[in-house]
PDB file of C-alpha atoms and ligand atoms in Angstrom:
ATOM      1  CA  ARG A   1      -6.692   2.814  35.090  1.00  0.00           C
ATOM      2  CA  LYS A   2      -5.185   5.618  34.088  1.00  0.00           C
ATOM      3  CA  ASN A   3      -1.671   5.974  32.744  1.00  0.00           C
ATOM      4  CA  ILE A   4      -1.156   2.809  32.349  1.00  0.00           C
ATOM      5  CA  TRP A   5       2.738   2.417  30.785  1.00  0.00           C
ATOM      6  CA  LYS A   6       4.671  -0.813  29.905  1.00  0.00           C
ATOM      7  CA  LEU A   7       8.490  -1.621  30.135  1.00  0.00           C
ATOM      8  CA  SER A   8       9.888  -3.847  27.243  1.00  0.00           C
ATOM      9  CA  THR A   9      11.560  -6.680  28.634  1.00  0.00           C
ATOM     10  CA  GLY A  10      13.962  -6.659  25.787  1.00  0.00           C
ATOM     11  CA  SER A  11      12.674  -9.153  24.041  1.00  0.00           C
ATOM     12  CA  LYS A  12       9.837  -8.000  21.325  1.00  0.00           C
ATOM     13  CA  ASN A  13       8.275 -11.142  21.275  1.00  0.00           C
ATOM     14  CA  LEU A  14       7.327 -11.678  24.515  1.00  0.00           C
ATOM     15  CA  ASP A  15       6.807  -7.658  24.900  1.00  0.00           C
ATOM     16  CA  GLU A  16       4.135  -8.745  22.284  1.00  0.00           C
ATOM     17  CA  ILE A  17       2.013 -11.007  23.910  1.00  0.00           C
ATOM     18  CA  LEU A  18       1.783  -9.110  27.250  1.00  0.00           C
ATOM     19  CA  GLY A  19       0.073  -6.761  24.812  1.00  0.00           C
ATOM     20  CA  GLY A  20       3.414  -4.420  24.386  1.00  0.00           C
ATOM     21  CA  GLY A  21       5.202  -4.697  27.307  1.00  0.00           C
ATOM     22  CA  LEU A  22       5.499  -4.736  30.865  1.00  0.00           C
ATOM     23  CA  GLU A  23       2.174  -3.160  32.147  1.00  0.00           C
ATOM     24  CA  SER A  24       2.136  -0.399  35.070  1.00  0.00           C
ATOM     25  CA  GLN A  25      -1.182  -0.991  37.446  1.00  0.00           C
ATOM     26  CA  SER A  26      -0.652  -4.850  37.371  1.00  0.00           C
ATOM     27  CA  ILE A  27       1.154  -7.353  38.746  1.00  0.00           C
ATOM     28  CA  THR A  28       3.534 -10.665  36.038  1.00  0.00           C
ATOM     29  CA  GLU A  29       4.560 -13.918  37.414  1.00  0.00           C
ATOM     30  CA  PHE A  30       6.692 -15.237  36.114  1.00  0.00           C
ATOM     31  CA  ALA A  31       7.025 -19.121  36.723  1.00  0.00           C
ATOM     32  CA  GLY A  32       8.895 -22.282  35.693  1.00  0.00           C
ATOM     33  CA  MET A  33      11.780 -24.347  36.715  1.00  0.00           C
ATOM     34  CA  PHE A  34      14.922 -23.723  37.598  1.00  0.00           C
ATOM     35  CA  GLY A  35      17.261 -22.241  35.005  1.00  0.00           C
ATOM     36  CA  SER A  36      14.607 -21.096  32.868  1.00  0.00           C
ATOM     37  CA  GLY A  37      15.154 -17.541  33.123  1.00  0.00           C
ATOM     38  CA  LYS A  38      12.618 -15.601  35.991  1.00  0.00           C
ATOM     39  CA  THR A  39      15.340 -13.717  37.747  1.00  0.00           C
ATOM     40  CA  GLN A  40      17.520 -13.049  34.123  1.00  0.00           C
ATOM     41  CA  ILE A  41      14.185 -11.706  32.908  1.00  0.00           C
ATOM     42  CA  ALA A  42      14.009  -8.930  36.230  1.00  0.00           C
ATOM     43  CA  HIS A  43      17.683  -8.221  36.351  1.00  0.00           C
ATOM     44  CA  GLN A  44      16.825  -7.163  32.512  1.00  0.00           C
ATOM     45  CA  ALA A  45      13.502  -5.009  33.285  1.00  0.00           C
ATOM     46  CA  CYS A  46      15.876  -3.235  36.146  1.00  0.00           C
ATOM     47  CA  VAL A  47      18.010  -2.514  33.389  1.00  0.00           C
ATOM     48  CA  ASN A  48      15.341  -1.599  30.707  1.00  0.00           C
ATOM     49  CA  LEU A  49      13.797   1.082  33.522  1.00  0.00           C
ATOM     50  CA  GLN A  50      17.143   2.820  32.726  1.00  0.00           C
ATOM     51  CA  CYS A  51      17.128   3.224  29.121  1.00  0.00           C
ATOM     52  CA  PRO A  52      14.134   6.055  27.477  1.00  0.00           C
ATOM     53  CA  GLU A  53      13.511   3.693  24.452  1.00  0.00           C
ATOM     54  CA  ARG A  54      12.133   0.741  26.569  1.00  0.00           C
ATOM     55  CA  ILE A  55       9.751   2.305  28.597  1.00  0.00           C
ATOM     56  CA  ILE A  56       6.952   2.771  26.337  1.00  0.00           C
ATOM     57  CA  ALA A  57       4.158   5.312  27.525  1.00  0.00           C
ATOM     58  CA  ASP A  58       2.278   8.414  26.660  1.00  0.00           C
ATOM     59  CA  ASP A  59       4.479  12.274  26.004  1.00  0.00           C
ATOM     60  CA  ALA A  60       3.181  13.475  29.956  1.00  0.00           C
ATOM     61  CA  ILE A  61       3.485  10.204  31.840  1.00  0.00           C
ATOM     62  CA  LYS A  62       6.591   9.306  29.879  1.00  0.00           C
ATOM     63  CA  GLU A  63       7.972  12.642  31.865  1.00  0.00           C
ATOM     64  CA  GLU A  64       7.128  11.344  35.194  1.00  0.00           C
ATOM     65  CA  ILE A  65       9.180   7.652  35.091  1.00  0.00           C
ATOM     66  CA  LEU A  66      11.876   9.084  33.695  1.00  0.00           C
ATOM     67  CA  ASN A  67      12.629  11.663  36.710  1.00  0.00           C
ATOM     68  CA  GLU A  68      15.505   9.202  38.026  1.00  0.00           C
ATOM     69  CA  PRO A  69      13.264   6.020  38.483  1.00  0.00           C
ATOM     70  CA  LYS A  70      14.478   3.038  40.128  1.00  0.00           C
ATOM     71  CA  ALA A  71      14.139   0.256  40.880  1.00  0.00           C
ATOM     72  CA  VAL A  72      13.580  -2.652  44.687  1.00  0.00           C
ATOM     73  CA  TYR A  73      13.979  -5.894  44.086  1.00  0.00           C
ATOM     74  CA  ILE A  74      12.791  -8.220  46.920  1.00  0.00           C
ATOM     75  CA  ASP A  75      16.074 -10.686  46.694  1.00  0.00           C
ATOM     76  CA  THR A  76      14.646 -14.022  48.994  1.00  0.00           C
ATOM     77  CA  GLU A  77      16.843 -16.590  47.500  1.00  0.00           C
ATOM     78  CA  GLY A  78      20.380 -14.395  47.574  1.00  0.00           C
ATOM     79  CA  THR A  79      20.677 -14.637  43.284  1.00  0.00           C
ATOM     80  CA  PHE A  80      21.080 -10.729  42.632  1.00  0.00           C
ATOM     81  CA  ARG A  81      23.862 -10.588  40.992  1.00  0.00           C
ATOM     82  CA  PRO A  82      25.492  -6.973  40.561  1.00  0.00           C
ATOM     83  CA  GLU A  83      28.138  -7.764  37.755  1.00  0.00           C
ATOM     84  CA  ARG A  84      25.601  -8.917  35.486  1.00  0.00           C
ATOM     85  CA  ILE A  85      23.178  -5.658  36.173  1.00  0.00           C
ATOM     86  CA  ILE A  86      26.511  -4.397  35.159  1.00  0.00           C
ATOM     87  CA  GLN A  87      26.846  -6.259  31.964  1.00  0.00           C
ATOM     88  CA  MET A  88      23.157  -6.074  30.730  1.00  0.00           C
ATOM     89  CA  ALA A  89      24.130  -1.770  30.736  1.00  0.00           C
ATOM     90  CA  GLU A  90      27.260  -1.915  29.407  1.00  0.00           C
ATOM     91  CA  ALA A  91      24.888  -4.095  26.516  1.00  0.00           C
ATOM     92  CA  LEU A  92      22.845  -1.010  25.618  1.00  0.00           C
ATOM     93  CA  GLY A  93      25.305   1.967  25.478  1.00  0.00           C
ATOM     94  CA  LEU A  94      24.576   2.374  29.921  1.00  0.00           C
ATOM     95  CA  ASP A  95      26.794   2.927  32.493  1.00  0.00           C
ATOM     96  CA  GLY A  96      26.496   0.379  34.532  1.00  0.00           C
ATOM     97  CA  LYS A  97      27.417   1.520  37.588  1.00  0.00           C
ATOM     98  CA  GLU A  98      24.542   3.999  37.501  1.00  0.00           C
ATOM     99  CA  VAL A  99      22.519   1.369  36.478  1.00  0.00           C
ATOM    100  CA  LEU A 100      23.028   0.208  39.327  1.00  0.00           C
ATOM    101  CA  ASN A 101      22.478   2.528  41.683  1.00  0.00           C
ATOM    102  CA  ASN A 102      19.337   2.920  40.390  1.00  0.00           C
ATOM    103  CA  ILE A 103      18.242  -0.742  41.376  1.00  0.00           C
ATOM    104  CA  LEU A 104      18.061  -0.899  45.286  1.00  0.00           C
ATOM    105  CA  VAL A 105      18.233  -4.485  46.730  1.00  0.00           C
ATOM    106  CA  ALA A 106      16.901  -5.735  49.828  1.00  0.00           C
ATOM    107  CA  ARG A 107      17.482  -9.408  50.707  1.00  0.00           C
ATOM    108  CA  ALA A 108      14.931 -11.475  52.668  1.00  0.00           C
ATOM    109  CA  TYR A 109      15.744 -14.701  54.615  1.00  0.00           C
ATOM    110  CA  ASN A 110      11.949 -15.120  55.657  1.00  0.00           C
ATOM    111  CA  SER A 111       8.827 -13.771  54.485  1.00  0.00           C
ATOM    112  CA  ASP A 112       8.118 -11.720  57.553  1.00  0.00           C
ATOM    113  CA  MET A 113      10.914  -9.596  55.910  1.00  0.00           C
ATOM    114  CA  GLN A 114      10.036 -10.351  52.050  1.00  0.00           C
ATOM    115  CA  MET A 115       6.416  -8.878  53.462  1.00  0.00           C
ATOM    116  CA  LEU A 116       7.999  -5.652  55.378  1.00  0.00           C
ATOM    117  CA  TYR A 117      10.514  -4.789  52.449  1.00  0.00           C
ATOM    118  CA  ALA A 118       7.131  -5.161  49.836  1.00  0.00           C
ATOM    119  CA  GLU A 119       5.149  -2.826  52.806  1.00  0.00           C
ATOM    120  CA  ASN A 120       7.618  -0.218  53.519  1.00  0.00           C
ATOM    121  CA  VAL A 121       8.670   0.488  49.709  1.00  0.00           C
ATOM    122  CA  GLU A 122       5.711   3.229  50.348  1.00  0.00           C
ATOM    123  CA  ASN A 123       7.949   4.565  52.890  1.00  0.00           C
ATOM    124  CA  LEU A 124      10.575   5.244  50.452  1.00  0.00           C
ATOM    125  CA  ILE A 125       8.060   6.334  47.496  1.00  0.00           C
ATOM    126  CA  ARG A 126       7.855   9.070  50.377  1.00  0.00           C
ATOM    127  CA  GLU A 127      11.073   9.889  50.770  1.00  0.00           C
ATOM    128  CA  GLY A 128      11.261  10.769  47.196  1.00  0.00           C
ATOM    129  CA  HIS A 129      12.551   7.751  45.218  1.00  0.00           C
ATOM    130  CA  ASN A 130      10.600   7.729  42.635  1.00  0.00           C
ATOM    131  CA  ILE A 131      10.590   4.019  42.093  1.00  0.00           C
ATOM    132  CA  LYS A 132       8.522   2.189  39.179  1.00  0.00           C
ATOM    133  CA  LEU A 133       9.026  -1.200  39.356  1.00  0.00           C
ATOM    134  CA  ILE A 134       9.187  -3.557  42.315  1.00  0.00           C
ATOM    135  CA  VAL A 135      10.672  -7.731  42.082  1.00  0.00           C
ATOM    136  CA  VAL A 136      10.115 -10.037  44.326  1.00  0.00           C
ATOM    137  CA  ASP A 137      12.070 -13.259  43.393  1.00  0.00           C
ATOM    138  CA  SER A 138      11.236 -15.416  44.554  1.00  0.00           C
ATOM    139  CA  LEU A 139       7.822 -14.527  45.713  1.00  0.00           C
ATOM    140  CA  THR A 140       7.217 -18.135  47.319  1.00  0.00           C
ATOM    141  CA  SER A 141      11.041 -19.838  47.962  1.00  0.00           C
ATOM    142  CA  THR A 142      10.144 -17.846  51.753  1.00  0.00           C
ATOM    143  CA  PHE A 143       6.489 -18.932  52.402  1.00  0.00           C
ATOM    144  CA  ARG A 144       7.207 -22.623  51.139  1.00  0.00           C
ATOM    145  CA  THR A 145       9.751 -23.625  53.790  1.00  0.00           C
ATOM    146  CA  GLU A 146       7.927 -21.198  56.063  1.00  0.00           C
ATOM    147  CA  TYR A 147       4.422 -23.124  56.589  1.00  0.00           C
ATOM    148  CA  VAL A 148       4.712 -26.867  55.231  1.00  0.00           C
ATOM    149  CA  GLY A 149       2.573 -28.718  55.994  1.00  0.00           C
ATOM    150  CA  ARG A 150      -1.791 -29.064  56.352  1.00  0.00           C
ATOM    151  CA  GLY A 151      -1.279 -27.137  58.893  1.00  0.00           C
ATOM    152  CA  LYS A 152      -0.200 -24.843  57.887  1.00  0.00           C
ATOM    153  CA  LEU A 153      -1.749 -23.756  55.283  1.00  0.00           C
ATOM    154  CA  ALA A 154      -4.172 -21.406  55.785  1.00  0.00           C
ATOM    155  CA  GLU A 155      -1.522 -19.200  57.065  1.00  0.00           C
ATOM    156  CA  ARG A 156       0.220 -19.379  54.742  1.00  0.00           C
ATOM    157  CA  GLN A 157      -2.794 -18.621  52.151  1.00  0.00           C
ATOM    158  CA  GLN A 158      -3.851 -15.738  53.677  1.00  0.00           C
ATOM    159  CA  LYS A 159       0.256 -14.400  54.002  1.00  0.00           C
ATOM    160  CA  LEU A 160       0.829 -14.188  50.708  1.00  0.00           C
ATOM    161  CA  GLY A 161      -2.228 -13.141  49.909  1.00  0.00           C
ATOM    162  CA  ARG A 162      -1.878  -9.799  52.154  1.00  0.00           C
ATOM    163  CA  HIS A 163       1.875  -9.512  50.715  1.00  0.00           C
ATOM    164  CA  MET A 164      -0.038 -10.007  46.795  1.00  0.00           C
ATOM    165  CA  ALA A 165      -2.717  -6.939  48.200  1.00  0.00           C
ATOM    166  CA  THR A 166       0.255  -4.670  49.032  1.00  0.00           C
ATOM    167  CA  LEU A 167       1.766  -4.976  45.853  1.00  0.00           C
ATOM    168  CA  ASN A 168      -1.011  -4.362  44.408  1.00  0.00           C
ATOM    169  CA  LYS A 169      -1.904  -1.465  46.117  1.00  0.00           C
ATOM    170  CA  LEU A 170       2.173  -0.756  45.232  1.00  0.00           C
ATOM    171  CA  ALA A 171       1.331  -0.657  41.509  1.00  0.00           C
ATOM    172  CA  ASP A 172      -2.260   0.911  41.581  1.00  0.00           C
ATOM    173  CA  LEU A 173      -1.368   3.984  44.121  1.00  0.00           C
ATOM    174  CA  TYR A 174       1.639   4.946  42.672  1.00  0.00           C
ATOM    175  CA  ASN A 175       2.071   3.720  38.837  1.00  0.00           C
ATOM    176  CA  CYS A 176       4.153   0.770  39.423  1.00  0.00           C
ATOM    177  CA  VAL A 177       5.821  -1.713  36.782  1.00  0.00           C
ATOM    178  CA  VAL A 178       5.437  -5.384  39.918  1.00  0.00           C
ATOM    179  CA  ILE A 179       7.301  -8.836  39.197  1.00  0.00           C
ATOM    180  CA  VAL A 180       7.201 -11.655  41.028  1.00  0.00           C
ATOM    181  CA  THR A 181       8.731 -14.535  40.657  1.00  0.00           C
ATOM    182  CA  ASN A 182       7.495 -18.458  40.844  1.00  0.00           C
ATOM    183  CA  GLN A 183       9.764 -21.426  40.537  1.00  0.00           C
ATOM    184  CA  VAL A 184       8.047 -24.337  39.899  1.00  0.00           C
ATOM    185  CA  ALA A 185       8.484 -28.002  39.435  1.00  0.00           C
ATOM    186  CA  ALA A 186       5.517 -29.045  36.705  1.00  0.00           C
ATOM    187  CA  ARG A 187       4.299 -26.682  33.647  1.00  0.00           C
ATOM    188  CA  PRO A 188       1.082 -25.189  34.123  1.00  0.00           C
ATOM    189  CA  ASP A 189      -1.572 -27.265  32.832  1.00  0.00           C
ATOM    190  CA  ALA A 190      -0.764 -30.546  35.172  1.00  0.00           C
ATOM    191  CA  LEU A 191      -0.015 -27.104  38.163  1.00  0.00           C
ATOM    192  CA  PHE A 192      -3.642 -27.222  39.002  1.00  0.00           C
ATOM    193  CA  GLY A 193      -3.864 -31.170  39.801  1.00  0.00           C
ATOM    194  CA  ALA A 194      -0.676 -30.916  42.413  1.00  0.00           C
ATOM    195  CA  SER A 195      -1.948 -29.368  45.772  1.00  0.00           C
ATOM    196  CA  GLU A 196       1.581 -28.003  46.456  1.00  0.00           C
ATOM    197  CA  GLN A 197       1.509 -25.656  43.652  1.00  0.00           C
ATOM    198  CA  ALA A 198      -3.105 -25.588  44.049  1.00  0.00           C
ATOM    199  CA  ILE A 199      -2.544 -23.680  46.464  1.00  0.00           C
ATOM    200  CA  GLY A 200       0.186 -20.469  46.161  1.00  0.00           C
ATOM    201  CA  GLY A 201      -1.385 -20.947  42.282  1.00  0.00           C
ATOM    202  CA  HIS A 202      -4.644 -20.443  43.804  1.00  0.00           C
ATOM    203  CA  ILE A 203      -3.814 -16.843  45.571  1.00  0.00           C
ATOM    204  CA  VAL A 204      -1.087 -16.343  42.930  1.00  0.00           C
ATOM    205  CA  GLY A 205      -3.981 -16.432  40.005  1.00  0.00           C
ATOM    206  CA  HIS A 206      -6.184 -13.793  41.284  1.00  0.00           C
ATOM    207  CA  ALA A 207      -4.013 -11.326  42.430  1.00  0.00           C
ATOM    208  CA  ALA A 208      -1.814 -11.461  39.147  1.00  0.00           C
ATOM    209  CA  THR A 209      -3.234 -10.123  35.816  1.00  0.00           C
ATOM    210  CA  PHE A 210      -0.107 -11.490  33.761  1.00  0.00           C
ATOM    211  CA  ARG A 211       1.008 -14.831  34.526  1.00  0.00           C
ATOM    212  CA  ILE A 212       3.949 -16.169  32.200  1.00  0.00           C
ATOM    213  CA  PHE A 213       5.543 -20.095  32.467  1.00  0.00           C
ATOM    214  CA  LEU A 214       8.598 -20.475  31.040  1.00  0.00           C
ATOM    215  CA  ARG A 215      10.597 -23.237  29.685  1.00  0.00           C
ATOM    216  CA  LYS A 216      13.923 -23.945  28.249  1.00  0.00           C
ATOM    217  CA  ALA A 217      14.386 -24.484  24.064  1.00  0.00           C
ATOM    218  CA  LYS A 218      17.400 -25.876  22.584  1.00  0.00           C
ATOM    219  CA  GLY A 219      20.980 -23.375  23.803  1.00  0.00           C
ATOM    220  CA  ASP A 220      19.833 -19.810  25.631  1.00  0.00           C
ATOM    221  CA  LYS A 221      16.228 -20.348  23.380  1.00  0.00           C
ATOM    222  CA  ARG A 222      13.280 -20.113  26.049  1.00  0.00           C
ATOM    223  CA  VAL A 223       9.698 -19.761  25.758  1.00  0.00           C
ATOM    224  CA  ALA A 224       7.059 -17.898  27.180  1.00  0.00           C
ATOM    225  CA  LYS A 225       3.693 -19.440  27.483  1.00  0.00           C
ATOM    226  CA  LEU A 226       1.427 -16.226  28.675  1.00  0.00           C
ATOM    227  CA  TYR A 227      -1.946 -17.787  30.483  1.00  0.00           C
ATOM    228  CA  ASP A 228      -5.117 -17.704  32.474  1.00  0.00           C
ATOM    229  CA  SER A 229      -5.099 -13.821  31.187  1.00  0.00           C
ATOM    230  CA  PRO A 230      -8.644 -11.792  31.549  1.00  0.00           C
ATOM    231  CA  HIS A 231      -8.056  -9.651  28.248  1.00  0.00           C
ATOM    232  CA  LEU A 232      -5.425 -11.336  26.300  1.00  0.00           C
ATOM    233  CA  PRO A 233      -5.507 -14.852  24.546  1.00  0.00           C
ATOM    234  CA  ASP A 234      -2.932 -16.902  25.748  1.00  0.00           C
ATOM    235  CA  ALA A 235      -0.370 -17.185  23.250  1.00  0.00           C
ATOM    236  CA  GLU A 236       3.579 -18.072  22.724  1.00  0.00           C
ATOM    237  CA  ALA A 237       7.452 -16.725  22.722  1.00  0.00           C
ATOM    238  CA  MET A 238      10.420 -16.994  21.786  1.00  0.00           C
ATOM    239  CA  PHE A 239      13.683 -15.251  23.657  1.00  0.00           C
ATOM    240  CA  ARG A 240      16.844 -15.551  24.267  1.00  0.00           C
ATOM    241  CA  ILE A 241      19.634 -15.161  27.175  1.00  0.00           C
ATOM    242  CA  THR A 242      22.794 -14.367  26.571  1.00  0.00           C
ATOM    243  CA  GLU A 243      25.945 -12.100  27.102  1.00  0.00           C
ATOM    244  CA  LYS A 244      24.078  -9.800  26.647  1.00  0.00           C
ATOM    245  CA  GLY A 245      20.576 -10.349  28.957  1.00  0.00           C
ATOM    246  CA  ILE A 246      17.201 -11.074  27.262  1.00  0.00           C
ATOM    247  CA  HIS A 247      16.338 -10.615  23.833  1.00  0.00           C
ATOM    248  CA  ASP A 248      14.575 -12.314  20.526  1.00  0.00           C
TER     249      ASP A 248
HETATM  250  P1  ATP B 301      15.561 -20.669  39.795  1.00  0.00           P
HETATM  251  O1  ATP B 301      14.456 -21.168  39.747  1.00  0.00           O
HETATM  252  O2  ATP B 301      17.187 -21.382  39.579  1.00  0.00           O
HETATM  253  O3  ATP B 301      15.768 -19.339  41.058  1.00  0.00           O
HETATM  254  P2  ATP B 301      15.650 -18.949  37.444  1.00  0.00           P
HETATM  255  O4  ATP B 301      14.277 -18.631  36.210  1.00  0.00           O
HETATM  256  O5  ATP B 301      15.672 -17.674  38.316  1.00  0.00           O
HETATM  257  O6  ATP B 301      16.466 -20.093  38.328  1.00  0.00           O
HETATM  258  P3  ATP B 301      17.577 -17.588  35.748  1.00  0.00           P
HETATM  259  O7  ATP B 301      18.381 -17.397  36.630  1.00  0.00           O
HETATM  260  O8  ATP B 301      17.630 -16.563  35.075  1.00  0.00           O
HETATM  261  O9  ATP B 301      17.196 -18.930  36.207  1.00  0.00           O
HETATM  262  O10 ATP B 301      18.101 -18.394  35.094  1.00  0.00           O
HETATM  263  C1  ATP B 301      19.631 -18.699  34.756  1.00  0.00           C
HETATM  264  C2  ATP B 301      19.980 -19.237  33.137  1.00  0.00           C
HETATM  265  O11 ATP B 301      20.165 -17.960  32.872  1.00  0.00           O
HETATM  266  C3  ATP B 301      21.526 -19.890  33.127  1.00  0.00           C
HETATM  267  O12 ATP B 301      22.199 -20.955  32.503  1.00  0.00           O
HETATM  268  C4  ATP B 301      22.074 -18.764  31.820  1.00  0.00           C
HETATM  269  O13 ATP B 301      21.597 -20.546  30.759  1.00  0.00           O
HETATM  270  C5  ATP B 301      21.126 -17.947  31.504  1.00  0.00           C
HETATM  271  N1  ATP B 301      22.203 -16.490  32.082  1.00  0.00           N
HETATM  272  C6  ATP B 301      22.132 -16.712  33.587  1.00  0.00           C
HETATM  273  N2  ATP B 301      23.965 -15.450  32.914  1.00  0.00           N
HETATM  274  C7  ATP B 301      23.826 -15.435  31.874  1.00  0.00           C
HETATM  275  C8  ATP B 301      25.248 -14.545  31.506  1.00  0.00           C
HETATM  276  N3  ATP B 301      25.559 -13.843  31.748  1.00  0.00           N
HETATM  277  N4  ATP B 301      25.576 -15.267  30.420  1.00  0.00           N
HETATM  278  C9  ATP B 301      25.028 -15.529  29.806  1.00  0.00           C
HETATM  279  N5  ATP B 301      23.555 -16.724  29.893  1.00  0.00           N
HETATM  280  C10 ATP B 301      22.617 -16.538  31.075  1.00  0.00           C
HETATM  281 MG1   MG B 302      16.066 -17.252  39.735  1.00  0.00          MG
END
């Protein structure tokens, strides 16, 4: 695993528990209830990719990353907001429209489209797009609504596993940061008790290197908990979501 680089989340606290930021050649999963900040973190990552100070990399590789880097945002819930990107970009002194132009948004209406868009990222790269960030927001919502009931579990598990394998391959081959979101009703400790969660949890858990559980705290505060990392201790971090975006 050579040439690993990191993308800041915008929060020093959150970067710290991740070991410095969102790591390339890995999948980072953000799970949590509605409004916990999964989509906001994904938007901020797309903005931060255009901010050289928020890319942590050796000089040699930094040049490659900074060569018109682009993000792919696979949006399965219709929650991508261009205005929010512009707001976050301007808070960093960046040109909002320019930042927006470097985000390739793909609206997926079902799991087949979602999987196809992920598979197509390789073609975009071959066409010359320097894709360095891939977001799937949400990873699980289409699968949840399409594969309902016991009889569909095996198929759902298999497809989700294949989708994650595609994302892992892209991360490895092209040195990308990959973020996936996963809405859950329960906390991580409770998460593995319920059979509904255990299925997605099992598959996602094996494919994602970094797993973060988000929960709401007072006002604009959020708590992120890193858990089940193969090489980092479980840890918590506090950050905020304001009109400026994600920060401590
Ligand atoms: P879901 O599971 O429903 O997709 P989520 O985890 O993706 O939820 P987000 O959409 O990331 O949740 O978070 C929404 C929250 O982010 C809002 O409730 C609000 O607190 C905050 N937020 C969003 N936009 C702004 C903004 N422009 N200024 C300040 N706070 C904002
Ligand atoms: Mg969301």
